[in-house]
mmCIF file of C-alpha atoms in Angstrom:
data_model
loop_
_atom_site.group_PDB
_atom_site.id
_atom_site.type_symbol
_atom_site.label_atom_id
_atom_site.label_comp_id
_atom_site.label_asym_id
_atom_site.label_seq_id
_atom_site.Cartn_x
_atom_site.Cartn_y
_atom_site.Cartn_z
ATOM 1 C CA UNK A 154 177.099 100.644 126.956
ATOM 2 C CA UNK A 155 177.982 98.456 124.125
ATOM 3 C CA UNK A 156 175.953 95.405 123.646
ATOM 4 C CA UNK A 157 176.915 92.273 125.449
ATOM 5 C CA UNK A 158 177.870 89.080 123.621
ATOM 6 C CA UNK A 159 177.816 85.313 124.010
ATOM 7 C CA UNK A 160 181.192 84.428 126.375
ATOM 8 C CA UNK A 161 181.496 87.543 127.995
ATOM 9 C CA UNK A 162 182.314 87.986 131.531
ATOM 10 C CA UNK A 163 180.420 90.597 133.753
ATOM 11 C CA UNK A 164 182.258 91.638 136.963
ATOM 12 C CA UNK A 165 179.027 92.191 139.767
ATOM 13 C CA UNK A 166 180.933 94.527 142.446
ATOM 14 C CA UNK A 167 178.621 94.751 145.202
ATOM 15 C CA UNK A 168 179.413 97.016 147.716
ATOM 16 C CA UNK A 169 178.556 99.220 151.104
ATOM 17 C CA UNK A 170 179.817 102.157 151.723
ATOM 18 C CA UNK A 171 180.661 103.919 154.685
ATOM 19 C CA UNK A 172 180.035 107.666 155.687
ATOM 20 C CA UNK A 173 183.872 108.228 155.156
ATOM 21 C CA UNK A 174 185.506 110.661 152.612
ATOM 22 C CA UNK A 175 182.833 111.365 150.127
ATOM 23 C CA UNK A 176 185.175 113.639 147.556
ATOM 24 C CA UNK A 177 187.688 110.870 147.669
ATOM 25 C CA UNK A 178 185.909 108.190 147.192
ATOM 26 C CA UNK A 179 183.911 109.908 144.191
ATOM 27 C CA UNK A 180 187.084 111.076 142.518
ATOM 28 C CA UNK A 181 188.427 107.207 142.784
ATOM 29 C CA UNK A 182 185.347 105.786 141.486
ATOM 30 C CA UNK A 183 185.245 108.164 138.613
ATOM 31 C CA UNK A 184 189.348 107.845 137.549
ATOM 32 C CA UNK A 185 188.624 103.785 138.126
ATOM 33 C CA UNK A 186 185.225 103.853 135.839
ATOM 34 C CA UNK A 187 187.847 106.058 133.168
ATOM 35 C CA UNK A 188 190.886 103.844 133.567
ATOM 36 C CA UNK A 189 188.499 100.651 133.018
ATOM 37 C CA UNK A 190 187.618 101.976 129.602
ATOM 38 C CA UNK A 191 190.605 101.680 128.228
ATOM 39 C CA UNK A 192 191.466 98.617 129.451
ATOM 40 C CA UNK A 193 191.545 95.760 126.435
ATOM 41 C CA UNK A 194 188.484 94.151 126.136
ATOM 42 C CA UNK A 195 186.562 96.547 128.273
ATOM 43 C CA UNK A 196 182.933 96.081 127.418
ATOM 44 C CA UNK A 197 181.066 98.691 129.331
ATOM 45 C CA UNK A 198 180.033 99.469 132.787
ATOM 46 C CA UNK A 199 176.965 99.774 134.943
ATOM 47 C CA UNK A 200 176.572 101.585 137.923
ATOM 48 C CA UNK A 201 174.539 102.211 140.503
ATOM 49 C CA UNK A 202 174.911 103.772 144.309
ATOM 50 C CA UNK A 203 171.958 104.925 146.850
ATOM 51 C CA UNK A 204 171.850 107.357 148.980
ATOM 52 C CA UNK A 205 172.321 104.469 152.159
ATOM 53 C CA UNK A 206 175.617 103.489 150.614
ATOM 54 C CA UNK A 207 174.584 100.370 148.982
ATOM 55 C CA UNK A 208 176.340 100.230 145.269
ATOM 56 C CA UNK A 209 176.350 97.860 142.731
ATOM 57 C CA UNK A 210 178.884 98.224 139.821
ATOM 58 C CA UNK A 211 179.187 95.584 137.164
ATOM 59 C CA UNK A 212 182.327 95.501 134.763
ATOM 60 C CA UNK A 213 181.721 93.788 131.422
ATOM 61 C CA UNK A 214 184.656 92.138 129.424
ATOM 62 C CA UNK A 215 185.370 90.394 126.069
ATOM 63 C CA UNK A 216 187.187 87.323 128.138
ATOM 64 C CA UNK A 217 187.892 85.465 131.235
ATOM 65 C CA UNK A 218 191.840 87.026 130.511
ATOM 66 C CA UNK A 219 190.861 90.563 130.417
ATOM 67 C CA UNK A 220 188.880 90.649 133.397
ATOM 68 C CA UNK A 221 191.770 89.402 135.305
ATOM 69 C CA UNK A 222 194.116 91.812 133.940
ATOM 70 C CA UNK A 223 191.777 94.339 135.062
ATOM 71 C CA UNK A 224 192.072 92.587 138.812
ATOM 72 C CA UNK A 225 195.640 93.048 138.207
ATOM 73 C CA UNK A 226 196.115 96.118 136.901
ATOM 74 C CA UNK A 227 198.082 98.477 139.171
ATOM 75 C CA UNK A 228 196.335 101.508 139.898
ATOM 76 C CA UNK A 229 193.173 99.415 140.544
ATOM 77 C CA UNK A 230 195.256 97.072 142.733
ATOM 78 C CA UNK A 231 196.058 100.178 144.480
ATOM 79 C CA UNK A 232 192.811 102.153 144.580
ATOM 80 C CA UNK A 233 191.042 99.010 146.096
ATOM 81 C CA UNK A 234 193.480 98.589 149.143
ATOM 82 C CA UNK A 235 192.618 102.203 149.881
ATOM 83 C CA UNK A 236 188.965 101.123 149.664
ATOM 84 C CA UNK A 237 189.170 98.352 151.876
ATOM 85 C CA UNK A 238 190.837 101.117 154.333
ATOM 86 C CA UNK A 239 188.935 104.126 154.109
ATOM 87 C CA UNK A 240 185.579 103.674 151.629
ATOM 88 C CA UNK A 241 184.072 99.900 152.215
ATOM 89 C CA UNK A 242 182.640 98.544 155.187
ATOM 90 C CA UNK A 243 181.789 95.053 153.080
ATOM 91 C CA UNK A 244 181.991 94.403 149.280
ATOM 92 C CA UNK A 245 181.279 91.141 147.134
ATOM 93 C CA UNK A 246 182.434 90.231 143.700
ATOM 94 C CA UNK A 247 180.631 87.945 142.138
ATOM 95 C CA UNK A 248 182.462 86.710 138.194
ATOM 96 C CA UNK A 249 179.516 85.639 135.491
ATOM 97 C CA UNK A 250 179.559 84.214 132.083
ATOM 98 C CA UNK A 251 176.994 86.017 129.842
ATOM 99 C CA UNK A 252 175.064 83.886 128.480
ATOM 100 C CA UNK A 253 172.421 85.734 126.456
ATOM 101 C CA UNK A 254 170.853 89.586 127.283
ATOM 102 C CA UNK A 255 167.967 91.840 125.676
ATOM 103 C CA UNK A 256 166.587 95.522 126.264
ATOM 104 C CA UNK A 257 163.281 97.189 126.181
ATOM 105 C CA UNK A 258 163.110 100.859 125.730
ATOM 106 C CA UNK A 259 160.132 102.835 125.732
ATOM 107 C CA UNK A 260 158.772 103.397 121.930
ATOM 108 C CA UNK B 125 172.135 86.757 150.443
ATOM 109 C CA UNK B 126 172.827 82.947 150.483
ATOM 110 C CA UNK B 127 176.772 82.219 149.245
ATOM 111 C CA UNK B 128 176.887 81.999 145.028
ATOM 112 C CA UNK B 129 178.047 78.812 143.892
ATOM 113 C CA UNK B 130 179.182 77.662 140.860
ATOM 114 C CA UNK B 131 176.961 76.845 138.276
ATOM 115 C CA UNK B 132 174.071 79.381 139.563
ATOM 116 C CA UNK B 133 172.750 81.756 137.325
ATOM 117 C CA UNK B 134 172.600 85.050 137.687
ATOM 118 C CA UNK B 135 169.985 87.688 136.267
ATOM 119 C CA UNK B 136 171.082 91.224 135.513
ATOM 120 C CA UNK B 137 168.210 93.671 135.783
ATOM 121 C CA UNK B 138 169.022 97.245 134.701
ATOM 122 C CA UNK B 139 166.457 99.420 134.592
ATOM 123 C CA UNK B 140 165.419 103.823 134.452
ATOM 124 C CA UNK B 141 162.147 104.899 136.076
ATOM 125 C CA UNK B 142 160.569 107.215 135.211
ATOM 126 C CA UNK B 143 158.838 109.745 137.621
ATOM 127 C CA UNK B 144 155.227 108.140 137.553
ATOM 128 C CA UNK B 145 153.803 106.276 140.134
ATOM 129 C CA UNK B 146 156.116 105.805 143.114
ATOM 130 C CA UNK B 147 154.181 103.856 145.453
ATOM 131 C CA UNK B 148 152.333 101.750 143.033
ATOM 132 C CA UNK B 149 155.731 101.084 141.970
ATOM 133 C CA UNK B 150 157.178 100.897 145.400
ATOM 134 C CA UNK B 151 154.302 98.030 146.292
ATOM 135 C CA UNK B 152 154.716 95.918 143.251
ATOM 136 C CA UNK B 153 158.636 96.051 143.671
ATOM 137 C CA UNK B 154 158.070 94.708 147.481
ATOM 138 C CA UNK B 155 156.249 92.292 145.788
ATOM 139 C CA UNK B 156 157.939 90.723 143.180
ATOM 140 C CA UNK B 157 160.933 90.592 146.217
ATOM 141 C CA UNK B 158 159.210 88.512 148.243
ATOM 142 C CA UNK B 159 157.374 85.943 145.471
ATOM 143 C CA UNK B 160 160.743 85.569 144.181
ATOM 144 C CA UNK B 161 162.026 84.660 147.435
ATOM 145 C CA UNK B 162 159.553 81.462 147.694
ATOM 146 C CA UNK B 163 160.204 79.874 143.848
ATOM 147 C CA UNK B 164 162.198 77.110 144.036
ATOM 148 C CA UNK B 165 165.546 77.468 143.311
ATOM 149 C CA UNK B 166 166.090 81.028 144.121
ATOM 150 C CA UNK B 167 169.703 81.670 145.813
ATOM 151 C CA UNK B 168 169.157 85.601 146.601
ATOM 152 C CA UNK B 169 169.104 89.160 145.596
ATOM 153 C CA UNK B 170 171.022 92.343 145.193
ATOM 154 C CA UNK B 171 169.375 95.383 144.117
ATOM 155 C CA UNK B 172 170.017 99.287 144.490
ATOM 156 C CA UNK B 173 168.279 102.356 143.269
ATOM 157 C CA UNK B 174 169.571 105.830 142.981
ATOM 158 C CA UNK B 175 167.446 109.288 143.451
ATOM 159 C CA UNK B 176 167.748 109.954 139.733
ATOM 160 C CA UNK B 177 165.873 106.919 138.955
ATOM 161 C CA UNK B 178 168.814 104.136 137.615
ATOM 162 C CA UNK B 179 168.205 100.894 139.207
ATOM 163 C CA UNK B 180 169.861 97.281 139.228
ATOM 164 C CA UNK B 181 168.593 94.569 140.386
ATOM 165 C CA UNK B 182 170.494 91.105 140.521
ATOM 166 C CA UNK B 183 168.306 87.691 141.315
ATOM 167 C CA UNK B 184 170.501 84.353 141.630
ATOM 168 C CA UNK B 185 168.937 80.583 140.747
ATOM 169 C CA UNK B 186 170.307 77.183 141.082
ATOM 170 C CA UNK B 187 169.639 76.679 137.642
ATOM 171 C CA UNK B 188 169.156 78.101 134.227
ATOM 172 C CA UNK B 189 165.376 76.074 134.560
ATOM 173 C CA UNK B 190 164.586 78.109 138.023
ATOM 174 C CA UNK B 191 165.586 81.355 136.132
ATOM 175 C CA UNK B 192 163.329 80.721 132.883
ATOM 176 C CA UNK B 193 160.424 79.568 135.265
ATOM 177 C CA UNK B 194 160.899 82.767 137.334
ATOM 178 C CA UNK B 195 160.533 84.625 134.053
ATOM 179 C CA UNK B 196 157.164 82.505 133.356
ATOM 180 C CA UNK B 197 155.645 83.119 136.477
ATOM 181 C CA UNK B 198 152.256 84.165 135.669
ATOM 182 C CA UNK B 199 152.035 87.415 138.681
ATOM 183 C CA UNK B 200 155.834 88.206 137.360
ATOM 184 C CA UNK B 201 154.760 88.366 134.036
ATOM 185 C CA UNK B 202 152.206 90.707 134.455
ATOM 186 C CA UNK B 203 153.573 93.095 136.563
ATOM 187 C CA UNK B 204 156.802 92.868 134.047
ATOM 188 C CA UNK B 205 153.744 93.946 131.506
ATOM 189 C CA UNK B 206 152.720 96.873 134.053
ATOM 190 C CA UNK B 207 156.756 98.124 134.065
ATOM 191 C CA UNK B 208 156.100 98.419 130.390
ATOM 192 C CA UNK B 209 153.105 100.204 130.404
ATOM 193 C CA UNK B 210 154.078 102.505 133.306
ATOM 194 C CA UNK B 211 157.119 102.807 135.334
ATOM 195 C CA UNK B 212 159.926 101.801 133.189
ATOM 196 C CA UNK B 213 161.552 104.023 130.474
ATOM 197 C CA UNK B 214 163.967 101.314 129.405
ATOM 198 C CA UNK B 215 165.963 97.785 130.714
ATOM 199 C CA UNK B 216 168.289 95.473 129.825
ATOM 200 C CA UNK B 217 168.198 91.768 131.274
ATOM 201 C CA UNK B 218 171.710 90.100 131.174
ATOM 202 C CA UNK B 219 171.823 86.456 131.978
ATOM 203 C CA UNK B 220 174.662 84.613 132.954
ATOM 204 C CA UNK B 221 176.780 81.484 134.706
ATOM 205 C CA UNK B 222 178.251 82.122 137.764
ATOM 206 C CA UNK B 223 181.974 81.070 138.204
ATOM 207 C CA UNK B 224 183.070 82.351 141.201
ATOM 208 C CA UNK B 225 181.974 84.914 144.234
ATOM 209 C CA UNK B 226 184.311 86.090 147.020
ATOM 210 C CA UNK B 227 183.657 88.677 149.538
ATOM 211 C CA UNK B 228 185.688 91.107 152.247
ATOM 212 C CA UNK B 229 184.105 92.416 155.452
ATOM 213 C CA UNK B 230 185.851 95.046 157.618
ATOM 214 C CA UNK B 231 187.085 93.394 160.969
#
């Protein structure tokens, strides 16, 4: 993932998942984590599901503007009122301003 | 988790294991859950691990002061010293502002 800057908005999608339609749901999650890359200002992605269900996905953008045109954007639009229907049994989405990050990696 | 509010900040942990360890791991992660639960200011917690070892974790403060004093807690700080040493391979900490949080729950 590309390193985050100052002013940045991260997109914390917190979600459960029910027992429902595993193929679809993975297929939608992996065209939705493809489509996001090449939205404008798309920052990078991280992603995270257990085996219980519980997922947490957070969206990274250069600006306030491009995270809502990724809200808007069609397909998502579409592929989330399918989610709400079939995938989800509860989901937050929490909006953030980055204000600073670091990384350790192992030497 | 309590409701996000404006204003709040929220900590971005994303983290790989590594295979060593589990339980040591396992205890100290219990741990750090619940001591973080009694330092003032702290608004709640998200955090998810996979099988293959990816991991986020997501703590929420009142403040930007209640985050950096979470970060200098002395028992935090050394087991963020034993992740080093042991059980992580890499992280990234992203800190940000919260602006806004909404939810859905199936009805």
């Amino acid at each position: 993932m590309a390193q985050q800057q100052e002013g940045e908005v991260a997109v914390i999608f917190a979600s459960r998942r029910n027992t429902a339609d595993p193929a679809g749901y993975a297929a939608a999650a992996e065209a939705m984590a493809a489509l996001a890359a090449c939205q404008p200002g798309y920052r990078g992605m991280e992603s995270v599901r257990d085996a219980q269900g519980a997922g947490i996905t957070i969206s990274y953008w250069a600006d306030e503007a491009a995270a809502r045109a990724w809200r808007d954007q069609p397909d998502h639009a579409a592929i989330r009122e399918r989610g709400r229907t079939r995938w989800y049994d509860s989901y937050s989405v929490t909006v953030c301003t980055v204000a600073r990050r670091y990384g350790w990696q192992r030497a």
